[in-house]
CSV table of C-alpha atoms and ligand atoms in Angstrom, one decimal:
chain,number,residue,atom,x,y,z
A,7,UNK,CA,-11.9,7.1,-19.3
A,8,UNK,CA,-11.8,8.5,-15.8
A,9,UNK,CA,-9.3,11.4,-15.9
A,10,UNK,CA,-7.2,12.4,-12.9
A,11,UNK,CA,-8.6,15.9,-13.2
A,12,UNK,CA,-11.2,17.7,-15.3
A,13,UNK,CA,-10.5,21.4,-15.9
A,14,UNK,CA,-13.1,21.7,-18.6
A,15,UNK,CA,-15.8,20.9,-16.1
A,16,UNK,CA,-14.7,23.7,-13.8
A,17,UNK,CA,-14.4,26.2,-16.7
A,18,UNK,CA,-17.9,25.2,-18.0
A,19,UNK,CA,-19.4,25.6,-14.5
A,20,UNK,CA,-18.0,29.1,-14.2
A,21,UNK,CA,-18.1,30.1,-17.8
A,22,UNK,CA,-20.4,33.1,-17.5
A,23,UNK,CA,-18.4,34.7,-14.6
A,24,UNK,CA,-15.1,34.0,-16.4
A,25,UNK,CA,-16.3,35.7,-19.6
A,26,UNK,CA,-17.6,38.6,-17.6
A,27,UNK,CA,-14.3,39.2,-15.9
A,28,UNK,CA,-12.3,38.9,-19.1
A,29,UNK,CA,-14.7,41.4,-20.8
A,30,UNK,CA,-14.2,43.8,-17.8
A,31,UNK,CA,-10.4,43.7,-18.2
A,32,UNK,CA,-10.5,44.1,-22.0
A,33,UNK,CA,-12.9,47.1,-21.5
A,34,UNK,CA,-10.5,48.7,-19.0
A,35,UNK,CA,-7.5,48.5,-21.3
A,36,UNK,CA,-5.3,47.9,-18.2
A,37,UNK,CA,-3.6,44.5,-18.7
A,38,UNK,CA,-0.7,44.1,-16.2
A,39,UNK,CA,-0.4,45.1,-12.5
A,40,UNK,CA,-3.5,47.1,-12.4
A,41,UNK,CA,-6.7,47.3,-10.2
A,42,UNK,CA,-7.7,43.7,-10.7
A,43,UNK,CA,-4.3,42.5,-9.4
A,44,UNK,CA,-4.6,44.9,-6.4
A,45,UNK,CA,-8.1,43.7,-5.7
A,46,UNK,CA,-7.2,40.0,-5.8
A,47,UNK,CA,-4.1,40.5,-3.6
A,48,UNK,CA,-6.2,42.2,-1.0
A,49,UNK,CA,-8.9,39.5,-1.1
A,50,UNK,CA,-6.5,36.6,-1.0
A,51,UNK,CA,-4.5,38.1,1.9
A,52,UNK,CA,-7.8,38.7,3.8
A,53,UNK,CA,-9.0,35.2,3.1
A,54,UNK,CA,-5.8,33.8,4.6
A,55,UNK,CA,-5.7,36.2,7.5
A,56,UNK,CA,-2.4,37.7,6.4
A,57,UNK,CA,-1.6,41.4,5.9
A,58,UNK,CA,0.2,41.3,2.5
A,59,UNK,CA,-0.1,39.4,-0.7
A,60,UNK,CA,2.3,40.1,-3.6
A,61,UNK,CA,1.1,38.4,-6.8
A,62,UNK,CA,3.7,37.0,-9.2
A,63,UNK,CA,3.9,35.1,-12.5
A,64,UNK,CA,4.0,31.6,-11.0
A,65,UNK,CA,4.6,29.6,-7.8
A,66,UNK,CA,8.2,28.8,-8.5
A,67,UNK,CA,9.0,32.5,-8.8
A,68,UNK,CA,7.2,33.0,-5.5
A,69,UNK,CA,9.6,30.6,-3.7
A,70,UNK,CA,12.6,32.2,-5.4
A,71,UNK,CA,11.6,35.8,-4.8
A,72,UNK,CA,10.5,35.1,-1.2
A,73,UNK,CA,13.9,33.5,-0.4
A,74,UNK,CA,15.7,36.4,-2.1
A,75,UNK,CA,13.7,38.9,0.0
A,76,UNK,CA,14.9,36.9,3.0
A,77,UNK,CA,18.5,37.6,1.9
A,78,UNK,CA,19.1,34.0,0.9
A,79,UNK,CA,21.6,33.9,-1.9
A,80,UNK,CA,24.5,32.3,-3.6
A,81,UNK,CA,26.2,29.5,-1.6
A,82,UNK,CA,23.6,29.5,1.2
A,83,UNK,CA,22.3,26.2,2.3
A,84,UNK,CA,18.5,25.9,2.5
A,85,UNK,CA,16.4,23.0,4.0
A,86,UNK,CA,13.8,21.4,1.8
A,87,UNK,CA,12.0,18.1,1.4
A,88,UNK,CA,12.9,16.1,-1.7
A,89,UNK,CA,9.4,14.6,-2.4
A,90,UNK,CA,7.7,17.7,-3.6
A,91,UNK,CA,8.3,17.7,-7.3
A,92,UNK,CA,11.6,19.7,-7.5
A,93,UNK,CA,9.9,23.1,-7.4
A,94,UNK,CA,11.7,24.4,-4.4
A,95,UNK,CA,14.9,22.9,-5.5
A,96,UNK,CA,14.5,24.6,-8.9
A,97,UNK,CA,14.1,27.9,-7.1
A,98,UNK,CA,17.1,27.3,-4.9
A,99,UNK,CA,19.3,26.5,-8.0
A,100,UNK,CA,18.1,29.7,-9.7
A,101,UNK,CA,19.4,31.8,-6.8
A,102,UNK,CA,22.6,29.8,-6.4
A,103,UNK,CA,21.6,28.3,-3.1
A,104,UNK,CA,22.3,24.8,-2.1
A,105,UNK,CA,19.5,22.4,-1.2
A,106,UNK,CA,19.9,20.6,2.2
A,107,UNK,CA,17.4,17.7,1.8
A,108,UNK,CA,15.4,16.6,4.8
A,109,UNK,CA,13.2,13.5,5.1
A,110,UNK,CA,9.5,13.5,5.5
A,111,UNK,CA,7.0,11.6,7.7
A,112,UNK,CA,5.7,8.5,6.1
A,113,UNK,CA,2.1,9.2,6.9
A,114,UNK,CA,1.8,13.0,6.5
A,115,UNK,CA,4.5,13.1,3.7
A,116,UNK,CA,5.6,16.4,5.1
A,117,UNK,CA,8.6,17.8,7.0
A,118,UNK,CA,8.9,17.1,10.7
A,119,UNK,CA,10.3,19.2,13.5
A,120,UNK,CA,13.1,16.7,14.1
A,121,UNK,CA,14.2,16.9,10.5
A,122,UNK,CA,14.0,20.7,10.4
A,123,UNK,CA,16.1,20.8,13.6
A,124,UNK,CA,18.7,18.5,12.0
A,125,UNK,CA,19.0,20.9,9.1
A,126,UNK,CA,19.3,23.9,11.4
A,127,UNK,CA,22.0,22.2,13.4
A,128,UNK,CA,23.8,21.6,10.1
A,129,UNK,CA,23.8,25.3,9.5
A,130,UNK,CA,21.0,26.1,6.9
A,131,UNK,CA,20.3,29.7,6.3
A,132,UNK,CA,16.6,29.2,5.8
A,133,UNK,CA,14.0,26.5,5.9
A,134,UNK,CA,11.3,25.7,3.3
A,135,UNK,CA,8.5,23.3,4.2
A,136,UNK,CA,5.8,22.1,1.7
A,137,UNK,CA,2.2,21.4,2.7
A,138,UNK,CA,2.0,18.5,0.2
A,139,UNK,CA,-1.1,17.2,-1.4
A,140,UNK,CA,-3.2,19.7,0.5
A,141,UNK,CA,-2.3,18.5,4.0
A,142,UNK,CA,-1.1,21.0,6.5
A,143,UNK,CA,2.1,19.8,8.2
A,144,UNK,CA,0.8,18.8,11.6
A,145,UNK,CA,3.9,20.3,13.4
A,146,UNK,CA,3.8,23.6,11.4
A,147,UNK,CA,3.2,25.7,14.5
A,148,UNK,CA,6.1,24.0,16.4
A,149,UNK,CA,8.4,24.3,13.4
A,150,UNK,CA,7.6,28.0,13.1
A,151,UNK,CA,8.2,28.5,16.8
A,152,UNK,CA,11.5,26.6,16.6
A,153,UNK,CA,12.7,28.7,13.6
A,154,UNK,CA,11.8,31.9,15.4
A,155,UNK,CA,13.9,30.8,18.4
A,156,UNK,CA,16.8,29.9,16.1
A,157,UNK,CA,16.5,33.1,14.0
A,158,UNK,CA,16.1,31.1,10.8
A,159,UNK,CA,13.6,32.3,8.3
A,160,UNK,CA,10.8,29.9,7.4
A,161,UNK,CA,9.0,29.8,4.1
A,162,UNK,CA,5.8,27.7,3.8
A,163,UNK,CA,5.2,26.4,0.2
A,164,UNK,CA,1.4,26.3,0.0
A,165,UNK,CA,1.1,25.7,-3.7
A,166,UNK,CA,-1.0,22.6,-3.0
A,167,UNK,CA,-2.8,23.7,0.2
A,168,UNK,CA,-4.9,26.9,-0.4
A,169,UNK,CA,-7.3,27.1,2.5
A,170,UNK,CA,-6.0,24.3,4.7
A,171,UNK,CA,-6.1,25.1,8.4
A,172,UNK,CA,-4.5,24.1,11.6
A,173,UNK,CA,-6.5,25.0,14.7
A,174,UNK,CA,-8.4,27.6,12.7
A,175,UNK,CA,-5.3,29.2,11.3
A,176,UNK,CA,-4.7,28.9,7.5
A,177,UNK,CA,-1.4,27.6,6.2
A,178,UNK,CA,0.7,30.4,4.8
A,179,UNK,CA,0.4,32.4,8.0
A,180,UNK,CA,2.7,30.4,10.2
A,181,UNK,CA,6.1,31.1,8.7
A,182,UNK,CA,7.8,34.4,7.8
A,183,UNK,CA,6.3,34.1,4.3
A,184,UNK,CA,4.4,31.7,2.1
A,185,UNK,CA,4.5,30.9,-1.6
A,186,UNK,CA,1.4,30.0,-3.6
A,187,UNK,CA,0.9,28.8,-7.1
A,188,UNK,CA,-2.3,29.5,-9.1
A,189,UNK,CA,-1.5,27.0,-11.8
A,190,UNK,CA,-4.8,25.9,-13.3
A,191,UNK,CA,-5.0,22.5,-11.5
A,192,UNK,CA,-4.4,24.0,-8.1
A,193,UNK,CA,-7.2,24.3,-5.5
A,194,UNK,CA,-7.3,28.0,-6.4
A,195,UNK,CA,-6.2,28.0,-10.1
A,196,UNK,CA,-6.2,30.6,-12.8
A,197,UNK,CA,-6.6,29.9,-16.5
A,198,UNK,CA,-2.9,30.2,-17.0
A,199,UNK,CA,0.1,30.7,-14.7
A,200,UNK,CA,0.1,32.7,-11.5
A,201,UNK,CA,1.6,32.8,-8.1
A,202,UNK,CA,2.0,34.9,-5.0
A,203,UNK,CA,4.0,35.5,-1.9
A,204,UNK,CA,2.0,36.1,1.3
A,205,UNK,CA,3.4,37.5,4.5
A,206,UNK,CA,2.7,39.5,7.6
A,207,UNK,CA,6.0,41.2,7.3
A,208,UNK,CA,5.7,44.5,5.4
A,209,UNK,CA,9.5,44.7,4.6
A,210,UNK,CA,9.4,41.3,3.0
A,211,UNK,CA,6.3,42.2,1.0
A,212,UNK,CA,7.9,45.5,-0.2
A,213,UNK,CA,11.1,43.7,-1.2
A,214,UNK,CA,9.2,41.0,-3.2
A,215,UNK,CA,7.2,43.9,-4.8
A,216,UNK,CA,10.4,45.4,-6.0
A,217,UNK,CA,12.0,42.1,-7.1
A,218,UNK,CA,9.0,41.3,-9.3
A,219,UNK,CA,9.4,44.4,-11.4
A,220,UNK,CA,13.0,45.0,-12.4
A,221,UNK,CA,13.9,46.5,-9.0
A,222,UNK,CA,12.1,49.7,-9.8
A,223,UNK,CA,11.6,52.0,-6.9
A,224,UNK,CA,10.0,54.4,-9.4
A,225,UNK,CA,9.3,54.0,-13.1
A,226,UNK,CA,12.6,53.3,-14.9
A,227,UNK,CA,14.6,53.8,-11.7
A,228,UNK,CA,16.4,50.6,-10.7
A,229,UNK,CA,17.5,50.5,-7.0
A,230,UNK,CA,17.3,46.8,-6.1
A,231,UNK,CA,19.7,44.2,-7.4
A,232,UNK,CA,18.8,40.7,-8.4
A,233,UNK,CA,15.3,41.7,-9.6
A,234,UNK,CA,13.5,40.7,-12.7
A,235,UNK,CA,10.0,40.6,-14.3
A,236,UNK,CA,7.5,38.3,-12.6
A,237,UNK,CA,4.0,39.8,-12.7
A,238,UNK,CA,0.4,38.4,-12.6
A,239,UNK,CA,-1.7,39.8,-15.4
A,240,UNK,CA,-5.0,41.5,-15.0
A,241,UNK,CA,-7.1,38.8,-16.7
A,242,UNK,CA,-5.7,36.0,-14.4
A,243,UNK,CA,-6.2,38.2,-11.4
A,244,UNK,CA,-9.9,38.9,-12.4
A,245,UNK,CA,-10.5,35.2,-12.9
A,246,UNK,CA,-8.9,34.4,-9.6
A,247,UNK,CA,-11.2,36.9,-7.9
A,248,UNK,CA,-14.1,35.1,-9.4
A,249,UNK,CA,-12.9,31.7,-8.2
A,250,UNK,CA,-11.8,32.8,-4.7
A,251,UNK,CA,-15.3,32.9,-3.2
A,252,UNK,CA,-15.8,29.3,-4.3
A,253,UNK,CA,-12.6,28.0,-2.8
A,254,UNK,CA,-14.0,26.8,0.5
A,255,UNK,CA,-17.0,25.1,-1.2
A,256,UNK,CA,-14.6,23.4,-3.7
A,257,UNK,CA,-12.3,22.3,-0.8
A,258,UNK,CA,-15.4,20.9,1.0
A,259,UNK,CA,-16.2,18.8,-2.0
A,260,UNK,CA,-12.6,17.6,-2.4
A,261,UNK,CA,-12.6,16.7,1.3
A,262,UNK,CA,-15.9,14.7,0.8
A,263,UNK,CA,-14.4,12.8,-2.1
A,264,UNK,CA,-11.3,12.0,-0.1
A,265,UNK,CA,-13.3,10.9,2.9
A,266,UNK,CA,-15.4,8.7,0.7
A,267,UNK,CA,-12.2,7.0,-0.6
A,268,UNK,CA,-10.7,6.7,2.9
A,269,UNK,CA,-13.9,5.2,4.3
A,270,UNK,CA,-14.8,2.8,1.5
A,271,UNK,CA,-11.6,1.6,-0.1
A,272,UNK,CA,-10.7,-1.6,1.6
A,273,UNK,CA,-7.7,-3.5,0.3
A,274,UNK,CA,-4.9,-5.2,2.2
A,275,UNK,CA,-2.3,-3.9,-0.2
A,276,UNK,CA,-3.4,-0.3,-0.2
A,277,UNK,CA,-2.6,2.2,2.5
A,278,UNK,CA,-4.9,5.2,2.6
A,279,UNK,CA,-4.3,8.8,3.9
A,280,UNK,CA,-6.5,10.2,6.6
A,281,UNK,CA,-9.2,12.5,5.3
A,282,UNK,CA,-12.0,14.6,6.6
A,283,UNK,CA,-10.3,17.2,8.8
A,284,UNK,CA,-9.8,21.0,8.1
A,285,UNK,CA,-6.1,20.3,7.8
A,286,UNK,CA,-6.5,18.5,4.5
A,287,UNK,CA,-8.0,20.2,1.4
A,288,UNK,CA,-7.4,17.1,-0.7
A,289,UNK,CA,-5.5,18.8,-3.5
A,290,UNK,CA,-4.3,15.2,-4.4
A,291,UNK,CA,-5.5,12.0,-2.9
A,292,UNK,CA,-2.4,9.8,-2.7
A,293,UNK,CA,-2.4,6.1,-1.6
A,294,UNK,CA,0.5,3.8,-1.0
A,295,UNK,CA,1.0,0.3,-2.2
A,296,UNK,CA,4.0,-2.0,-2.3
A,297,UNK,CA,2.6,-3.2,-5.7
A,298,UNK,CA,2.0,0.3,-6.9
A,299,UNK,CA,2.8,-0.4,-10.6
A,300,UNK,CA,0.5,-3.4,-10.6
A,301,UNK,CA,-2.3,-1.3,-9.1
A,302,UNK,CA,-1.8,1.4,-11.7
A,303,UNK,CA,-2.0,-1.2,-14.5
A,304,UNK,CA,-5.2,-2.6,-12.9
A,305,UNK,CA,-6.8,0.8,-12.8
A,306,UNK,CA,-5.9,1.4,-16.4
A,307,UNK,CA,-7.8,-1.8,-17.4
A,308,UNK,CA,-10.8,-0.3,-15.5
A,309,UNK,CA,-10.3,2.9,-17.6
A,310,UNK,CA,-9.1,4.9,-14.6
A,311,UNK,CA,-6.1,7.3,-14.9
A,312,UNK,CA,-3.7,7.7,-12.0
A,313,UNK,CA,-0.4,9.5,-11.5
A,314,UNK,CA,2.7,9.6,-9.4
A,315,UNK,CA,3.4,12.8,-7.4
A,316,UNK,CA,6.4,12.5,-7.6
A,317,UNK,CA,8.4,9.5,-8.9
A,318,UNK,CA,12.0,10.9,-8.5
A,319,UNK,CA,13.3,12.4,-5.2
A,320,UNK,CA,14.9,15.7,-6.0
A,321,UNK,CA,18.4,14.5,-5.1
A,322,UNK,CA,18.1,11.7,-7.7
A,323,UNK,CA,17.1,14.0,-10.5
A,324,UNK,CA,19.5,13.5,-13.5
A,325,UNK,CA,20.4,17.2,-13.5
A,326,UNK,CA,22.5,16.6,-10.3
A,327,UNK,CA,24.6,13.7,-11.8
A,328,UNK,CA,26.5,12.3,-8.8
A,329,UNK,CA,26.3,15.4,-6.6
A,330,UNK,CA,23.9,13.8,-4.1
A,331,UNK,CA,25.0,10.2,-4.6
A,332,UNK,CA,25.5,9.9,-0.9
A,333,UNK,CA,22.0,11.2,0.0
A,334,UNK,CA,19.4,8.6,0.7
A,335,UNK,CA,16.3,9.6,2.8
A,336,UNK,CA,14.5,6.5,3.9
A,337,UNK,CA,10.9,7.6,3.8
A,338,UNK,CA,11.3,9.8,0.7
A,339,UNK,CA,12.7,6.8,-1.1
A,340,UNK,CA,10.0,4.5,0.0
A,341,UNK,CA,7.2,6.9,-0.9
A,342,UNK,CA,8.6,7.5,-4.4
A,343,UNK,CA,8.3,3.7,-5.0
A,344,UNK,CA,4.8,3.3,-3.4
A,345,UNK,CA,2.7,6.4,-3.9
A,346,UNK,CA,-0.2,6.6,-6.4
A,347,UNK,CA,-2.5,9.6,-7.0
A,348,UNK,CA,-6.2,8.8,-7.6
A,349,UNK,CA,-8.6,11.1,-9.4
A,350,UNK,CA,-9.9,13.8,-7.0
A,351,UNK,CA,-11.4,17.1,-8.1
A,352,UNK,CA,-14.5,19.0,-7.0
A,353,UNK,CA,-16.5,18.3,-10.2
A,354,UNK,CA,-16.1,14.5,-9.8
A,355,UNK,CA,-19.5,12.8,-9.2
A,356,UNK,CA,-20.2,10.2,-6.5
A,357,UNK,CA,-20.7,7.6,-9.2
A,358,UNK,CA,-17.2,8.3,-10.6
A,359,UNK,CA,-15.8,8.1,-7.1
A,360,UNK,CA,-17.6,4.8,-6.5
A,361,UNK,CA,-16.2,3.5,-9.7
A,362,UNK,CA,-12.7,4.1,-8.5
A,363,UNK,CA,-13.5,2.6,-5.1
A,364,UNK,CA,-15.0,-0.6,-6.7
A,365,UNK,CA,-12.0,-0.9,-9.0
A,366,UNK,CA,-9.5,-0.9,-6.2
A,367,UNK,CA,-11.6,-3.1,-3.9
A,368,UNK,CA,-11.9,-5.6,-6.8
A,369,UNK,CA,-8.1,-5.6,-7.5
A,370,UNK,CA,-6.7,-9.2,-7.3
A,371,UNK,CA,-3.2,-8.2,-6.1
G,23,PLP,C1,4.4,22.0,-4.1
G,23,PLP,C2,4.6,22.9,-5.3
G,23,PLP,N1,5.4,24.0,-5.1
G,23,PLP,C3,5.6,24.8,-6.2
G,23,PLP,C4,5.0,24.7,-7.4
G,23,PLP,C5,5.3,25.6,-8.5
G,23,PLP,O1,4.3,26.3,-8.9
G,23,PLP,P1,4.3,26.9,-10.5
G,23,PLP,O2,4.0,25.7,-11.3
G,23,PLP,O3,3.2,27.9,-10.5
G,23,PLP,O4,5.6,27.4,-10.7
G,23,PLP,C6,4.0,23.6,-7.5
G,23,PLP,C7,3.2,23.4,-8.7
G,23,PLP,O5,3.4,23.4,-9.8
G,23,PLP,C8,3.8,22.7,-6.4
G,23,PLP,O6,3.0,21.7,-6.6
């Protein structure tokens, strides 16, 4: 069976380095928020071209704590797309904020300046945009400039886009702050949960640093309200430091696979994403088809797994009941019905990629 991802292959490839980093941490006896965490934070900030990185327990916490640091709180309305797996919305609900759902572009599957402007006109307190599937939002610089003009904080969710660039600038450095996830399947993934807030604003970084550890300004002295515990542990930080130098090479391989798909898949009922540019680090390779379910069935008969990222727009999630019954975003709805994710990960061989291509090209829709 061709899986959608293969983490064991990645672990096997880096096994010696992983074991060495775990041994180093065990020998040090320092397990949480120690030198490995500090080292990784510095390296990751430097890689992105940002001044601060504050590591956390996961990417959802990163969204939540970044927004809290931006003074977003109970009752505030925040713009977010509804096609990105409910993560931002979950963070908003956790701080009592209200999601203001904006539509996405059909081709880039990301937010647009026009939709961000619509939300700002409607009075949102902050904007979150998601660089989905590893593709940098093409208008991110314009969106950032617009938000600065309007005095509205902008958070970039980069959980799927480590290393993607627009005009030589990495995503995560356009807005006031950025959230990252290091969940194992991410382009930069730990062997467990992890996340970070990245920013060029020292005040935001300091605030997130306090929020992640009980609001302590000194040991056992709580000065900041609304804080909690959300820390990256030393083992994950050490492992991430081992993986970080391989990120660009892994992204290059992902991009190669995506380009091979986009060049060689030819089917009248399958719409392909553009691939090959520095903007796209191919976290997920997502096609569209009006007969998506039939395509998925066909791939299964060829022993190829696929997935749907994501099948339910946030505003249709059962948790909301009728709350967003009047919300209906045209492109978001259409994408939820048509998208299908194909296997795409750095360890995939050309023969495996070609098997997927042949299976789609041979599909009798
Ligand atoms: C776009 C996006 N945002 C946020 C998250 C949340 O990250 P985590 O699972 O580390 O909480 C994820 C992934 O899981 C994601 O894909």
